[in-house]
Amino acid sequence: EAQVTQNPRYLITVTGKKLTVTCSQNMNHEYMSWYRQDPGLGLRQIYYSMNVEVTDKGDVPEGYKVSRKEKRNFPLILESPSPNQTSLYFCASSFLVGTSGGALYNEQFFGPGTRLTVL
Amino acid sequence: QKEVEQDPGPLSVPEGAIVSLNCTYSNSAFQYFMWYRQYSRKGPELLMYTYSSGNKEDGRFTAQVDKSSKYISLFIRDSQPSDSATYLCAMNSGGSNYKLTFGKGTLLTVNP
């Protein structure tokens, strides 16, 4: 089954304790991305990766790190979590879909989410 | 002005109603317009996409894009309780640009 998996699904931690949220996709997608979703703010992109060893900042990268050593995996690292990073996190992967009209569009597949609470 | 504006609702309708969900945007470079559906405690999933202006129909769902007004809509006919979810519009300029810009989402509840 084609899917994006994230672990853990739920995590409660304390300020300053380093953590990693893993993300893996089995669809051979080149593009992967991390989002956080907060009430009233919607989905905001944290980091993205166009391919192995190619990563770049999204709209809210402060306090986060990522790495892309393999095509299928894109972990999100919080070196020193703070309470303002309490959020719902989604990993996504995507590819460009060609249409009969010659257009290309980007379909993103999302993981199930990781609910993070930083105390 | 935010790039994409979407009324967060919440929107509550009776079963069988026609639902209209809307987004406005400011970036004229957007060419691809998508609607994602997100059930509670799940990740968003693609519902429909439209390229440029026009209409697209898929079963009970119709997506409309009016690029001249920078306005997109999703219509749900004969709404069902299973349609209860958050609906997010998303847009992108296409080509090799993967970045999606999302609206904040509208929470829809369809009451039996």
PDB file of C-alpha atoms in Angstrom:
ATOM      1  CA  GLU A   1       0.000   0.000   0.000  1.00  0.00           C
ATOM      2  CA  ALA A   2       1.290   3.423  -1.013  1.00  0.00           C
ATOM      3  CA  GLN A   3       1.667   5.498   2.109  1.00  0.00           C
ATOM      4  CA  VAL A   4       3.537   8.019   4.190  1.00  0.00           C
ATOM      5  CA  THR A   5       4.261   6.885   7.735  1.00  0.00           C
ATOM      6  CA  GLN A   6       5.235   8.978  10.720  1.00  0.00           C
ATOM      7  CA  ASN A   7       6.462   8.010  14.154  1.00  0.00           C
ATOM      8  CA  PRO A   8       5.647   8.592  16.878  1.00  0.00           C
ATOM      9  CA  ARG A   9       1.992   9.521  16.456  1.00  0.00           C
ATOM     10  CA  TYR A  10       1.843  11.164  19.874  1.00  0.00           C
ATOM     11  CA  LEU A  11       4.666  12.587  21.944  1.00  0.00           C
ATOM     12  CA  ILE A  12       4.793  14.522  25.191  1.00  0.00           C
ATOM     13  CA  THR A  13       8.199  15.863  26.102  1.00  0.00           C
ATOM     14  CA  VAL A  14       9.856  18.588  28.138  1.00  0.00           C
ATOM     15  CA  THR A  15      11.573  21.779  27.110  1.00  0.00           C
ATOM     16  CA  GLY A  16      15.096  21.253  25.823  1.00  0.00           C
ATOM     17  CA  LYS A  17      15.008  17.485  25.322  1.00  0.00           C
ATOM     18  CA  LYS A  18      16.069  16.702  21.772  1.00  0.00           C
ATOM     19  CA  LEU A  19      13.630  14.668  19.733  1.00  0.00           C
ATOM     20  CA  THR A  20      13.259  13.271  16.233  1.00  0.00           C
ATOM     21  CA  VAL A  21      10.047  12.578  14.342  1.00  0.00           C
ATOM     22  CA  THR A  22      10.565  10.071  11.575  1.00  0.00           C
ATOM     23  CA  CYS A  23       8.870  10.132   8.190  1.00  0.00           C
ATOM     24  CA  SER A  24       9.038   7.478   5.516  1.00  0.00           C
ATOM     25  CA  GLN A  25       7.341   7.068   2.122  1.00  0.00           C
ATOM     26  CA  ASN A  26       7.212   4.032  -0.141  1.00  0.00           C
ATOM     27  CA  MET A  27       6.210   5.777  -3.362  1.00  0.00           C
ATOM     28  CA  ASN A  28       9.685   6.753  -4.596  1.00  0.00           C
ATOM     29  CA  HIS A  29       8.714  10.436  -4.459  1.00  0.00           C
ATOM     30  CA  GLU A  30      11.472  12.972  -4.861  1.00  0.00           C
ATOM     31  CA  TYR A  31       9.792  15.813  -3.009  1.00  0.00           C
ATOM     32  CA  MET A  32       9.116  15.623   0.715  1.00  0.00           C
ATOM     33  CA  SER A  33       7.942  18.267   3.123  1.00  0.00           C
ATOM     34  CA  TRP A  34       7.148  18.933   6.769  1.00  0.00           C
ATOM     35  CA  TYR A  35       4.209  21.050   7.932  1.00  0.00           C
ATOM     36  CA  ARG A  36       2.849  22.116  11.242  1.00  0.00           C
ATOM     37  CA  GLN A  37      -0.859  22.723  11.732  1.00  0.00           C
ATOM     38  CA  ASP A  38      -2.116  25.063  14.414  1.00  0.00           C
ATOM     39  CA  PRO A  39      -5.650  26.330  15.142  1.00  0.00           C
ATOM     40  CA  GLY A  40      -6.304  29.573  13.335  1.00  0.00           C
ATOM     41  CA  LEU A  41      -3.020  29.379  11.426  1.00  0.00           C
ATOM     42  CA  GLY A  42      -3.609  26.415   9.134  1.00  0.00           C
ATOM     43  CA  LEU A  43      -0.846  24.378   7.549  1.00  0.00           C
ATOM     44  CA  ARG A  44       2.555  26.022   7.460  1.00  0.00           C
ATOM     45  CA  GLN A  45       5.558  24.538   5.744  1.00  0.00           C
ATOM     46  CA  ILE A  46       8.636  24.016   7.916  1.00  0.00           C
ATOM     47  CA  TYR A  47      11.192  22.466   5.571  1.00  0.00           C
ATOM     48  CA  TYR A  48      11.146  20.697   2.269  1.00  0.00           C
ATOM     49  CA  SER A  49      13.466  18.505   0.234  1.00  0.00           C
ATOM     50  CA  MET A  50      13.606  18.269  -3.526  1.00  0.00           C
ATOM     51  CA  ASN A  51      15.776  15.145  -3.452  1.00  0.00           C
ATOM     52  CA  VAL A  52      18.469  13.318  -1.484  1.00  0.00           C
ATOM     53  CA  GLU A  53      20.845  15.765   0.214  1.00  0.00           C
ATOM     54  CA  VAL A  54      18.783  18.739  -1.069  1.00  0.00           C
ATOM     55  CA  THR A  55      16.787  20.529   1.618  1.00  0.00           C
ATOM     56  CA  ASP A  56      15.533  24.067   2.046  1.00  0.00           C
ATOM     57  CA  LYS A  57      13.608  26.219   4.497  1.00  0.00           C
ATOM     58  CA  GLY A  58       9.896  26.653   4.289  1.00  0.00           C
ATOM     59  CA  ASP A  59       7.890  29.402   5.930  1.00  0.00           C
ATOM     60  CA  VAL A  60       8.566  28.566   9.604  1.00  0.00           C
ATOM     61  CA  PRO A  61      11.946  26.806   9.899  1.00  0.00           C
ATOM     62  CA  GLU A  62      13.176  28.306  13.182  1.00  0.00           C
ATOM     63  CA  GLY A  63      13.915  25.660  15.816  1.00  0.00           C
ATOM     64  CA  TYR A  64      13.825  22.736  13.392  1.00  0.00           C
ATOM     65  CA  LYS A  65      16.334  20.711  11.405  1.00  0.00           C
ATOM     66  CA  VAL A  66      15.900  18.083   8.737  1.00  0.00           C
ATOM     67  CA  SER A  67      18.054  15.665   6.808  1.00  0.00           C
ATOM     68  CA  ARG A  68      17.536  13.641   3.639  1.00  0.00           C
ATOM     69  CA  LYS A  69      20.131  10.912   3.411  1.00  0.00           C
ATOM     70  CA  GLU A  70      17.836   8.442   1.663  1.00  0.00           C
ATOM     71  CA  LYS A  71      15.034   9.098  -0.767  1.00  0.00           C
ATOM     72  CA  ARG A  72      12.366   7.434   1.356  1.00  0.00           C
ATOM     73  CA  ASN A  73      13.165   9.056   4.731  1.00  0.00           C
ATOM     74  CA  PHE A  74      12.886  12.661   5.874  1.00  0.00           C
ATOM     75  CA  PRO A  75      13.231  13.020   9.656  1.00  0.00           C
ATOM     76  CA  LEU A  76      12.336  16.220  11.505  1.00  0.00           C
ATOM     77  CA  ILE A  77      14.668  17.107  14.364  1.00  0.00           C
ATOM     78  CA  LEU A  78      13.932  19.442  17.242  1.00  0.00           C
ATOM     79  CA  GLU A  79      17.296  20.051  18.932  1.00  0.00           C
ATOM     80  CA  SER A  80      15.887  21.980  21.877  1.00  0.00           C
ATOM     81  CA  PRO A  81      12.080  21.901  21.838  1.00  0.00           C
ATOM     82  CA  SER A  82      10.134  24.755  23.365  1.00  0.00           C
ATOM     83  CA  PRO A  83       6.434  25.035  24.300  1.00  0.00           C
ATOM     84  CA  ASN A  84       5.696  27.127  21.189  1.00  0.00           C
ATOM     85  CA  GLN A  85       6.537  24.050  19.117  1.00  0.00           C
ATOM     86  CA  THR A  86       3.545  22.236  20.566  1.00  0.00           C
ATOM     87  CA  SER A  87       1.598  21.438  17.428  1.00  0.00           C
ATOM     88  CA  LEU A  88       0.305  18.822  15.016  1.00  0.00           C
ATOM     89  CA  TYR A  89       2.997  17.882  12.519  1.00  0.00           C
ATOM     90  CA  PHE A  90       2.496  16.384   9.081  1.00  0.00           C
ATOM     91  CA  CYS A  91       4.995  14.918   6.690  1.00  0.00           C
ATOM     92  CA  ALA A  92       4.092  14.853   3.011  1.00  0.00           C
ATOM     93  CA  SER A  93       5.604  13.513  -0.170  1.00  0.00           C
ATOM     94  CA  SER A  94       4.652  14.333  -3.708  1.00  0.00           C
ATOM     95  CA  PHE A  95       5.278  13.948  -7.378  1.00  0.00           C
ATOM     96  CA  LEU A  96       4.259  15.865 -10.458  1.00  0.00           C
ATOM     97  CA  VAL A  97       1.220  14.470 -12.250  1.00  0.00           C
ATOM     98  CA  GLY A  98       0.953  15.040 -15.979  1.00  0.00           C
ATOM     99  CA  THR A  99      -2.470  15.650 -17.476  1.00  0.00           C
ATOM    100  CA  SER A 100      -3.708  14.935 -20.966  1.00  0.00           C
ATOM    101  CA  GLY A 101      -3.559  18.654 -21.637  1.00  0.00           C
ATOM    102  CA  GLY A 102       0.151  18.762 -20.929  1.00  0.00           C
ATOM    103  CA  ALA A 103      -0.136  20.452 -17.565  1.00  0.00           C
ATOM    104  CA  LEU A 104       1.723  19.253 -14.494  1.00  0.00           C
ATOM    105  CA  TYR A 105       0.310  19.478 -11.051  1.00  0.00           C
ATOM    106  CA  ASN A 106       1.630  18.544  -7.656  1.00  0.00           C
ATOM    107  CA  GLU A 107      -0.308  15.948  -5.645  1.00  0.00           C
ATOM    108  CA  GLN A 108       0.877  15.734  -2.078  1.00  0.00           C
ATOM    109  CA  PHE A 109       0.350  12.647   0.062  1.00  0.00           C
ATOM    110  CA  PHE A 110       0.234  13.307   3.762  1.00  0.00           C
ATOM    111  CA  GLY A 111       1.180  11.137   6.683  1.00  0.00           C
ATOM    112  CA  PRO A 112      -1.228  10.554   9.591  1.00  0.00           C
ATOM    113  CA  GLY A 113       0.273  13.304  11.748  1.00  0.00           C
ATOM    114  CA  THR A 114       2.286  13.541  14.960  1.00  0.00           C
ATOM    115  CA  ARG A 115       0.750  15.321  17.920  1.00  0.00           C
ATOM    116  CA  LEU A 116       3.613  16.920  19.864  1.00  0.00           C
ATOM    117  CA  THR A 117       3.270  18.525  23.268  1.00  0.00           C
ATOM    118  CA  VAL A 118       6.258  20.324  24.787  1.00  0.00           C
ATOM    119  CA  LEU A 119       5.893  21.074  28.495  1.00  0.00           C
TER     120      LEU A 119
ATOM    121  CA  GLN B   1      -3.177  40.749   2.259  1.00  0.00           C
ATOM    122  CA  LYS B   2      -2.687  37.028   2.811  1.00  0.00           C
ATOM    123  CA  GLU B   3      -1.918  34.966  -0.268  1.00  0.00           C
ATOM    124  CA  VAL B   4      -4.895  32.665   0.304  1.00  0.00           C
ATOM    125  CA  GLU B   5      -7.968  33.503   2.357  1.00  0.00           C
ATOM    126  CA  GLN B   6     -10.494  30.908   3.442  1.00  0.00           C
ATOM    127  CA  ASP B   7     -13.386  31.354   5.838  1.00  0.00           C
ATOM    128  CA  PRO B   8     -12.707  28.936   8.720  1.00  0.00           C
ATOM    129  CA  GLY B   9     -16.392  28.458   9.514  1.00  0.00           C
ATOM    130  CA  PRO B  10     -17.497  26.352  11.227  1.00  0.00           C
ATOM    131  CA  LEU B  11     -20.248  25.497   8.780  1.00  0.00           C
ATOM    132  CA  SER B  12     -23.122  23.268   9.880  1.00  0.00           C
ATOM    133  CA  VAL B  13     -25.721  22.009   7.398  1.00  0.00           C
ATOM    134  CA  PRO B  14     -28.469  19.373   7.350  1.00  0.00           C
ATOM    135  CA  GLU B  15     -28.003  16.187   5.377  1.00  0.00           C
ATOM    136  CA  GLY B  16     -28.896  16.653   1.725  1.00  0.00           C
ATOM    137  CA  ALA B  17     -27.992  20.346   1.618  1.00  0.00           C
ATOM    138  CA  ILE B  18     -25.823  21.920  -1.043  1.00  0.00           C
ATOM    139  CA  VAL B  19     -22.584  23.156   0.469  1.00  0.00           C
ATOM    140  CA  SER B  20     -20.456  25.952  -0.948  1.00  0.00           C
ATOM    141  CA  LEU B  21     -16.868  26.402   0.206  1.00  0.00           C
ATOM    142  CA  ASN B  22     -14.713  29.243  -1.068  1.00  0.00           C
ATOM    143  CA  CYS B  23     -11.212  30.684  -1.185  1.00  0.00           C
ATOM    144  CA  THR B  24      -9.793  33.888  -2.537  1.00  0.00           C
ATOM    145  CA  TYR B  25      -6.183  34.467  -3.451  1.00  0.00           C
ATOM    146  CA  SER B  26      -3.906  37.299  -4.408  1.00  0.00           C
ATOM    147  CA  ASN B  27      -1.062  35.648  -6.361  1.00  0.00           C
ATOM    148  CA  SER B  28      -1.880  35.763 -10.070  1.00  0.00           C
ATOM    149  CA  ALA B  29       0.850  33.172 -10.760  1.00  0.00           C
ATOM    150  CA  PHE B  30      -1.283  30.396  -9.269  1.00  0.00           C
ATOM    151  CA  GLN B  31      -2.505  28.056 -11.986  1.00  0.00           C
ATOM    152  CA  TYR B  32      -3.309  24.846 -10.129  1.00  0.00           C
ATOM    153  CA  PHE B  33      -6.071  24.768  -7.576  1.00  0.00           C
ATOM    154  CA  MET B  34      -6.746  21.891  -5.270  1.00  0.00           C
ATOM    155  CA  TRP B  35      -9.149  20.926  -2.552  1.00  0.00           C
ATOM    156  CA  TYR B  36      -7.979  18.682   0.244  1.00  0.00           C
ATOM    157  CA  ARG B  37     -10.256  16.988   2.744  1.00  0.00           C
ATOM    158  CA  GLN B  38      -9.054  16.326   6.271  1.00  0.00           C
ATOM    159  CA  TYR B  39     -10.993  14.095   8.620  1.00  0.00           C
ATOM    160  CA  SER B  40     -10.501  14.501  12.341  1.00  0.00           C
ATOM    161  CA  ARG B  41      -7.175  13.008  13.516  1.00  0.00           C
ATOM    162  CA  LYS B  42      -6.061  12.286   9.949  1.00  0.00           C
ATOM    163  CA  GLY B  43      -3.776  13.858   7.375  1.00  0.00           C
ATOM    164  CA  PRO B  44      -5.241  15.848   4.472  1.00  0.00           C
ATOM    165  CA  GLU B  45      -6.026  13.925   1.297  1.00  0.00           C
ATOM    166  CA  LEU B  46      -6.488  15.310  -2.188  1.00  0.00           C
ATOM    167  CA  LEU B  47     -10.142  15.584  -3.179  1.00  0.00           C
ATOM    168  CA  MET B  48     -10.034  17.480  -6.463  1.00  0.00           C
ATOM    169  CA  TYR B  49      -7.743  19.592  -8.560  1.00  0.00           C
ATOM    170  CA  THR B  50      -8.414  22.124 -11.324  1.00  0.00           C
ATOM    171  CA  TYR B  51      -6.018  23.675 -13.779  1.00  0.00           C
ATOM    172  CA  SER B  52      -6.605  27.322 -14.653  1.00  0.00           C
ATOM    173  CA  SER B  53     -10.167  28.627 -14.901  1.00  0.00           C
ATOM    174  CA  GLY B  54     -13.241  26.491 -15.342  1.00  0.00           C
ATOM    175  CA  ASN B  55     -15.305  23.818 -13.699  1.00  0.00           C
ATOM    176  CA  LYS B  56     -14.595  20.228 -12.828  1.00  0.00           C
ATOM    177  CA  GLU B  57     -17.127  17.724 -11.599  1.00  0.00           C
ATOM    178  CA  ASP B  58     -16.549  14.459  -9.762  1.00  0.00           C
ATOM    179  CA  GLY B  59     -19.660  12.762  -8.461  1.00  0.00           C
ATOM    180  CA  ARG B  60     -21.286  15.046  -5.894  1.00  0.00           C
ATOM    181  CA  PHE B  61     -18.339  17.449  -5.929  1.00  0.00           C
ATOM    182  CA  THR B  62     -17.807  20.377  -8.288  1.00  0.00           C
ATOM    183  CA  ALA B  63     -14.749  22.616  -8.245  1.00  0.00           C
ATOM    184  CA  GLN B  64     -14.883  26.036  -9.875  1.00  0.00           C
ATOM    185  CA  VAL B  65     -12.073  28.469 -10.574  1.00  0.00           C
ATOM    186  CA  ASP B  66     -12.504  32.074 -11.643  1.00  0.00           C
ATOM    187  CA  LYS B  67      -9.007  33.423 -12.230  1.00  0.00           C
ATOM    188  CA  SER B  68     -10.272  36.859 -13.229  1.00  0.00           C
ATOM    189  CA  SER B  69     -11.758  37.260  -9.751  1.00  0.00           C
ATOM    190  CA  LYS B  70      -9.090  35.160  -8.022  1.00  0.00           C
ATOM    191  CA  TYR B  71     -11.850  33.084  -6.475  1.00  0.00           C
ATOM    192  CA  ILE B  72     -12.275  29.329  -6.209  1.00  0.00           C
ATOM    193  CA  SER B  73     -15.194  27.277  -4.948  1.00  0.00           C
ATOM    194  CA  LEU B  74     -16.045  23.726  -4.013  1.00  0.00           C
ATOM    195  CA  PHE B  75     -19.681  22.656  -4.165  1.00  0.00           C
ATOM    196  CA  ILE B  76     -20.968  19.522  -2.494  1.00  0.00           C
ATOM    197  CA  ARG B  77     -24.388  18.316  -3.618  1.00  0.00           C
ATOM    198  CA  ASP B  78     -26.604  16.075  -1.522  1.00  0.00           C
ATOM    199  CA  SER B  79     -24.217  16.405   1.405  1.00  0.00           C
ATOM    200  CA  GLN B  80     -23.797  13.375   3.656  1.00  0.00           C
ATOM    201  CA  PRO B  81     -22.674  13.033   7.284  1.00  0.00           C
ATOM    202  CA  SER B  82     -19.546  11.337   5.912  1.00  0.00           C
ATOM    203  CA  ASP B  83     -18.639  14.662   4.274  1.00  0.00           C
ATOM    204  CA  SER B  84     -18.076  16.146   7.732  1.00  0.00           C
ATOM    205  CA  ALA B  85     -14.433  17.207   7.694  1.00  0.00           C
ATOM    206  CA  THR B  86     -12.154  20.196   7.292  1.00  0.00           C
ATOM    207  CA  TYR B  87     -11.745  21.292   3.687  1.00  0.00           C
ATOM    208  CA  LEU B  88      -8.547  23.049   2.692  1.00  0.00           C
ATOM    209  CA  CYS B  89      -7.954  24.843  -0.559  1.00  0.00           C
ATOM    210  CA  ALA B  90      -4.414  24.744  -1.935  1.00  0.00           C
ATOM    211  CA  MET B  91      -2.745  26.423  -4.859  1.00  0.00           C
ATOM    212  CA  ASN B  92       0.472  26.345  -6.767  1.00  0.00           C
ATOM    213  CA  SER B  93       2.018  27.985  -9.798  1.00  0.00           C
ATOM    214  CA  GLY B  94       2.803  24.684 -11.480  1.00  0.00           C
ATOM    215  CA  GLY B  95       5.671  23.451 -13.570  1.00  0.00           C
ATOM    216  CA  SER B  96       8.518  22.240 -11.396  1.00  0.00           C
ATOM    217  CA  ASN B  97       7.333  24.330  -8.446  1.00  0.00           C
ATOM    218  CA  TYR B  98       6.183  21.881  -5.809  1.00  0.00           C
ATOM    219  CA  LYS B  99       5.250  24.402  -3.150  1.00  0.00           C
ATOM    220  CA  LEU B 100       1.571  24.440  -2.197  1.00  0.00           C
ATOM    221  CA  THR B 101       0.016  27.422  -0.489  1.00  0.00           C
ATOM    222  CA  PHE B 102      -2.884  26.366   1.703  1.00  0.00           C
ATOM    223  CA  GLY B 103      -5.923  28.145   3.005  1.00  0.00           C
ATOM    224  CA  LYS B 104      -6.603  27.720   6.707  1.00  0.00           C
ATOM    225  CA  GLY B 105      -9.424  25.288   6.121  1.00  0.00           C
ATOM    226  CA  THR B 106     -13.194  25.319   6.660  1.00  0.00           C
ATOM    227  CA  LEU B 107     -14.707  22.939   9.207  1.00  0.00           C
ATOM    228  CA  LEU B 108     -17.896  21.400   7.811  1.00  0.00           C
ATOM    229  CA  THR B 109     -20.427  19.383   9.801  1.00  0.00           C
ATOM    230  CA  VAL B 110     -23.303  17.642   8.013  1.00  0.00           C
ATOM    231  CA  ASN B 111     -26.034  16.733  10.464  1.00  0.00           C
ATOM    232  CA  PRO B 112     -28.172  13.623   9.861  1.00  0.00           C
TER     233      PRO B 112
END
